[in-house]
mmCIF file with all atom_site columns, C-alpha atoms in Angstrom:
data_model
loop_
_atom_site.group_PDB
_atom_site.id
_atom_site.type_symbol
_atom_site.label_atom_id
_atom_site.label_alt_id
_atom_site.label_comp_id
_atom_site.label_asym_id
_atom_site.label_entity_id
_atom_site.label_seq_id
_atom_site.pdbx_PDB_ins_code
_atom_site.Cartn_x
_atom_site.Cartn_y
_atom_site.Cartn_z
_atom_site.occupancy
_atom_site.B_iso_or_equiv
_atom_site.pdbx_formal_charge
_atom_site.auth_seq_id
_atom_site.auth_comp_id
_atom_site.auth_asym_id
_atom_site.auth_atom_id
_atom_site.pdbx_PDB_model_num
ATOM 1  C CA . UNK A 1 1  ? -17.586 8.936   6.479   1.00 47.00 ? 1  UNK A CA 1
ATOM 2  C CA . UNK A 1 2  ? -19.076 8.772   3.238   1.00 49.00 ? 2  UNK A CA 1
ATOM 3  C CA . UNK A 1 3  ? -20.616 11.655  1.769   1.00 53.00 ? 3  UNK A CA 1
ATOM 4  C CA . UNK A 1 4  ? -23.991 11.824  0.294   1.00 84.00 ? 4  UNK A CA 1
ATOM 5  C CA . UNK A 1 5  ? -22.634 10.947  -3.399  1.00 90.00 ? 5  UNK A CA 1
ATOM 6  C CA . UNK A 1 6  ? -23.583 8.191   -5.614  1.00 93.00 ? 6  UNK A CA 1
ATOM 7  C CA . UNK A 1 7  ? -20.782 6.038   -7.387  1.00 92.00 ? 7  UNK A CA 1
ATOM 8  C CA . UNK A 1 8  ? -21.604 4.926   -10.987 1.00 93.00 ? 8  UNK A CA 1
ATOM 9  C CA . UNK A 1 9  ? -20.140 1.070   -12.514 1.00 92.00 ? 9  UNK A CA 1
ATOM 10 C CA . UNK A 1 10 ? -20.783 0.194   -15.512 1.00 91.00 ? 10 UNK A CA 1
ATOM 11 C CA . UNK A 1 11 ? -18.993 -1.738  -18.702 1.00 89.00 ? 11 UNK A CA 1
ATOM 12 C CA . UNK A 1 12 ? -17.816 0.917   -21.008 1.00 86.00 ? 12 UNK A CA 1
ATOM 13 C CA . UNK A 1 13 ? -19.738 -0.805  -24.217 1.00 89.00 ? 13 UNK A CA 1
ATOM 14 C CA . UNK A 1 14 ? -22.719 0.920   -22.147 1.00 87.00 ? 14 UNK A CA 1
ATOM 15 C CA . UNK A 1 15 ? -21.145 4.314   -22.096 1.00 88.00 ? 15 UNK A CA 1
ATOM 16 C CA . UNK A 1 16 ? -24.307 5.821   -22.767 1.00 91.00 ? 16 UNK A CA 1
ATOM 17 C CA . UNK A 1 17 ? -26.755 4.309   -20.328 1.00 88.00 ? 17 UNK A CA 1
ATOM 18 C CA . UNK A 1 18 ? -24.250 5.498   -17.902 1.00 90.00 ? 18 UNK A CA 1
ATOM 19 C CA . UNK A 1 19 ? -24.823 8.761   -19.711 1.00 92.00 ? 19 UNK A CA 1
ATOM 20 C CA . UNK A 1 20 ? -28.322 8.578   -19.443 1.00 94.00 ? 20 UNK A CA 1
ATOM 21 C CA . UNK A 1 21 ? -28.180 8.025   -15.889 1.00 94.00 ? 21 UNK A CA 1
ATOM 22 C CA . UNK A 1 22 ? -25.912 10.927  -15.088 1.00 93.00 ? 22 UNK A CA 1
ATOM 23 C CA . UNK A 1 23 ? -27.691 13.345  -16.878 1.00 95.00 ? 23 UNK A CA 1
ATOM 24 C CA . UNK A 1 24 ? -30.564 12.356  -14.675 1.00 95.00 ? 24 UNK A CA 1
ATOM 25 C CA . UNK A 1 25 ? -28.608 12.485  -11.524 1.00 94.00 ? 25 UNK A CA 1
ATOM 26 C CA . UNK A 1 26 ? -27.936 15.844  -12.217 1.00 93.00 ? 26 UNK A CA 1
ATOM 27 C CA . UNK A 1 27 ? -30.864 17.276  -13.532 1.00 94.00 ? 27 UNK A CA 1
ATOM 28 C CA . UNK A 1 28 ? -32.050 16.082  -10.194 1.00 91.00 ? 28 UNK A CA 1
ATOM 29 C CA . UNK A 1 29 ? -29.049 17.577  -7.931  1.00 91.00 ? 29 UNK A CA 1
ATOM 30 C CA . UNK A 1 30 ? -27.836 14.498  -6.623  1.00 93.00 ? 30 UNK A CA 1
ATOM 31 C CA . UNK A 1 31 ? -24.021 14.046  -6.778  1.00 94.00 ? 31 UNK A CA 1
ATOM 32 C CA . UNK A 1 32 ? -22.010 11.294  -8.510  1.00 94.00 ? 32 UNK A CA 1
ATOM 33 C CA . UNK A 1 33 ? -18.767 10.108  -9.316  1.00 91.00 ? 33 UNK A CA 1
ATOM 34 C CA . UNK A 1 34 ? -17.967 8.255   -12.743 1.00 87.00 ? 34 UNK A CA 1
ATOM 35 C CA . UNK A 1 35 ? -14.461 7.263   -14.263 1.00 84.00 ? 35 UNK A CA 1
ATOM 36 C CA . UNK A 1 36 ? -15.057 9.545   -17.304 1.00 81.00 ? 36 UNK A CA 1
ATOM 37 C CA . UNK A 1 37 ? -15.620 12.443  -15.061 1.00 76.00 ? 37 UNK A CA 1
ATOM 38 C CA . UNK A 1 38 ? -13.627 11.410  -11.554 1.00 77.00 ? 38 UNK A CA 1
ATOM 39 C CA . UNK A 1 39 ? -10.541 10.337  -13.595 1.00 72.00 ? 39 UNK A CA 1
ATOM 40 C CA . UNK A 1 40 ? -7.921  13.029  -14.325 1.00 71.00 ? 40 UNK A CA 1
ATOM 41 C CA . UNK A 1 41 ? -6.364  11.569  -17.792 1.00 71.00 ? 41 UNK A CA 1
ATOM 42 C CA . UNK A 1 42 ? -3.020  11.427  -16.573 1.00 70.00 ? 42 UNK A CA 1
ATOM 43 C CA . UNK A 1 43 ? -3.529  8.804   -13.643 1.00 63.00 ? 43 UNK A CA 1
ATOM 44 C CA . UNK A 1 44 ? -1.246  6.107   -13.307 1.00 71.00 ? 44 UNK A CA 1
ATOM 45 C CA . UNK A 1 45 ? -2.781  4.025   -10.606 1.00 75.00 ? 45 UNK A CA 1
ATOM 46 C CA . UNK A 1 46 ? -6.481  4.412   -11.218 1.00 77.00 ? 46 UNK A CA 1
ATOM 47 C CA . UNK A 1 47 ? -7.383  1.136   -9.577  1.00 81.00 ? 47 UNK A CA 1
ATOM 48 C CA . UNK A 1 48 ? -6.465  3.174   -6.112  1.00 85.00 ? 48 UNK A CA 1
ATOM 49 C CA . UNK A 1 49 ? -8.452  6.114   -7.625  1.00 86.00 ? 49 UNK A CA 1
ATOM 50 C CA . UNK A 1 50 ? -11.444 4.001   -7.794  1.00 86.00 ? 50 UNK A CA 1
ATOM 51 C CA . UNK A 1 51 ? -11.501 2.272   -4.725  1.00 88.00 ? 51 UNK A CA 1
ATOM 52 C CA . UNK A 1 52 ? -10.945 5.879   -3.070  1.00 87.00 ? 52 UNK A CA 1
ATOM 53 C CA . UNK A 1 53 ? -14.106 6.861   -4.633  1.00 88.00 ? 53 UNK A CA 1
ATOM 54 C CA . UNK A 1 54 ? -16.096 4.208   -3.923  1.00 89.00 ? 54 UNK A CA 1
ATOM 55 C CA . UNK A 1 55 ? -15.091 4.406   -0.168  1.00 88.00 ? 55 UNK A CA 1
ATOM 56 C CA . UNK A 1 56 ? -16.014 8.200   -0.747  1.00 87.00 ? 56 UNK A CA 1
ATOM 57 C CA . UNK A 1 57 ? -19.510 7.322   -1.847  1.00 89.00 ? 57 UNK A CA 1
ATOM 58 C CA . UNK A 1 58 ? -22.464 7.119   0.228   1.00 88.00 ? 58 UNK A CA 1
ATOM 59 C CA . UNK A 1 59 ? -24.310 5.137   -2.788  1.00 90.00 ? 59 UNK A CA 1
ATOM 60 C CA . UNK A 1 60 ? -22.924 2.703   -5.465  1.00 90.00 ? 60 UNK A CA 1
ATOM 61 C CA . UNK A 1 61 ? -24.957 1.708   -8.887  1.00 90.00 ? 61 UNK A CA 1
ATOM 62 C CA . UNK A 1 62 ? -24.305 -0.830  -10.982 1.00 88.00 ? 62 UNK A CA 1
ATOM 63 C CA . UNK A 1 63 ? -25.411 -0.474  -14.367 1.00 89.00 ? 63 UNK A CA 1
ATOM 64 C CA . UNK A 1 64 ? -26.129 -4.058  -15.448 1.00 87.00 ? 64 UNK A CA 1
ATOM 65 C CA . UNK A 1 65 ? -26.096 -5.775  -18.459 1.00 86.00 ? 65 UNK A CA 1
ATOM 66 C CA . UNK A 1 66 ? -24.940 -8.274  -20.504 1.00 86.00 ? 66 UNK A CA 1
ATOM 67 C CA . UNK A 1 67 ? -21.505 -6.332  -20.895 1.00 84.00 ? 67 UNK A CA 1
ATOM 68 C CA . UNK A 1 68 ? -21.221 -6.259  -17.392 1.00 83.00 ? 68 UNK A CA 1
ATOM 69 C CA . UNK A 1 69 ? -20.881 -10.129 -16.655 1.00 82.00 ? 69 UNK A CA 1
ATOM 70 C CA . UNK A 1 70 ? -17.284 -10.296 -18.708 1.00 85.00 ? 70 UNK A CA 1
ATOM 71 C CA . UNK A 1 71 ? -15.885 -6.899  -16.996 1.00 86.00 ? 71 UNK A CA 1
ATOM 72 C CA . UNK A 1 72 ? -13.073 -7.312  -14.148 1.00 87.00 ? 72 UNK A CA 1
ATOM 73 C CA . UNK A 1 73 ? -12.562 -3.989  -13.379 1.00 86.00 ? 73 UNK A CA 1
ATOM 74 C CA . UNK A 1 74 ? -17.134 -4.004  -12.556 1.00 87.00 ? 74 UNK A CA 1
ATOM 75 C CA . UNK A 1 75 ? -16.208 -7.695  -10.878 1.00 88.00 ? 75 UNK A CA 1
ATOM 76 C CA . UNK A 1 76 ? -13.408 -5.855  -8.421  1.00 90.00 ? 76 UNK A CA 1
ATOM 77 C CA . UNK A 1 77 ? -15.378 -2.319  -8.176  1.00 89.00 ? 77 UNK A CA 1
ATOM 78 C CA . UNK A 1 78 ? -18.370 -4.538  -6.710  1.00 88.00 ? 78 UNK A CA 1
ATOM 79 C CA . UNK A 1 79 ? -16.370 -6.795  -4.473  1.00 89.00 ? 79 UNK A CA 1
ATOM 80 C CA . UNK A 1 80 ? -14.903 -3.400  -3.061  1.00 90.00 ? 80 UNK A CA 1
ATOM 81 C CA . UNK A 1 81 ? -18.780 -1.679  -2.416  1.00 88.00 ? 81 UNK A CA 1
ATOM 82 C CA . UNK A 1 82 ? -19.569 -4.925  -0.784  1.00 84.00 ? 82 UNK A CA 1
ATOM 83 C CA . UNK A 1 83 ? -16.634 -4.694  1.624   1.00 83.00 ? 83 UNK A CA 1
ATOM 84 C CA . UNK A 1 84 ? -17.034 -0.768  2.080   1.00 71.00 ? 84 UNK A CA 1
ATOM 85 C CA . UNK A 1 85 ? -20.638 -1.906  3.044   1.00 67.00 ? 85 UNK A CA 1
ATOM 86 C CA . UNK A 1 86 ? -19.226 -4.379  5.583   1.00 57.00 ? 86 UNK A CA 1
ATOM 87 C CA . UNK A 1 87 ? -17.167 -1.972  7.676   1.00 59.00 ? 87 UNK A CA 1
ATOM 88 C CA . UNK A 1 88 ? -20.201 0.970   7.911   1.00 60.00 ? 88 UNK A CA 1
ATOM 89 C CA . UNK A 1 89 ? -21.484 1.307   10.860  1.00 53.00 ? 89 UNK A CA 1
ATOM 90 C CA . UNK A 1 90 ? -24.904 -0.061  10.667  1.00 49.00 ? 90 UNK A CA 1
ATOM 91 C CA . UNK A 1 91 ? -27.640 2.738   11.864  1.00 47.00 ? 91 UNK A CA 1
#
């Protein structure tokens, strides 16, 4: 079950919008999980990282912009919160 934790995608040209955002997030308590944080640098399959994390996630924001549109790794971590949102039980 997915905890009450927010996952954060976002083209690393906008670095700091995702900044922005996470300093919000936690000025306001609420829990997230971003690659520059949730990675440790050593990780050799992050791809599996990722996907753990955005099962883990209650929440999942996409930071869009024009960066976005040209980024696989957003293209796959959205495909992936659109499939974790499949299988949740619906309440």
């Amino acid at each position: 079950m997915a905890v009450e934790k927010v996952f954060l995608s976002y083209a690393h040209s906008d670095s700091q919008h995702c900044k922005k955002i996470c300093s919000f997030l936690s000025r306001c308590g609420i829990p997230f999980w971003h690659d520059e944080t949730g990675l440790p640098p050593s990780a050799e399959d992050f791809n599996e990282l990722i996907e753990g994390a955005i099962d883990e996630c209650k929440y999942f924001i996409c930071v869009w912009t024009e960066h976005i549109k040209n980024s696989d790794y957003c293209r796959k971590e959205l495909e992936r919160a659109f499939e974790w949102k499949k299988r949740e039980p619906q309440r």
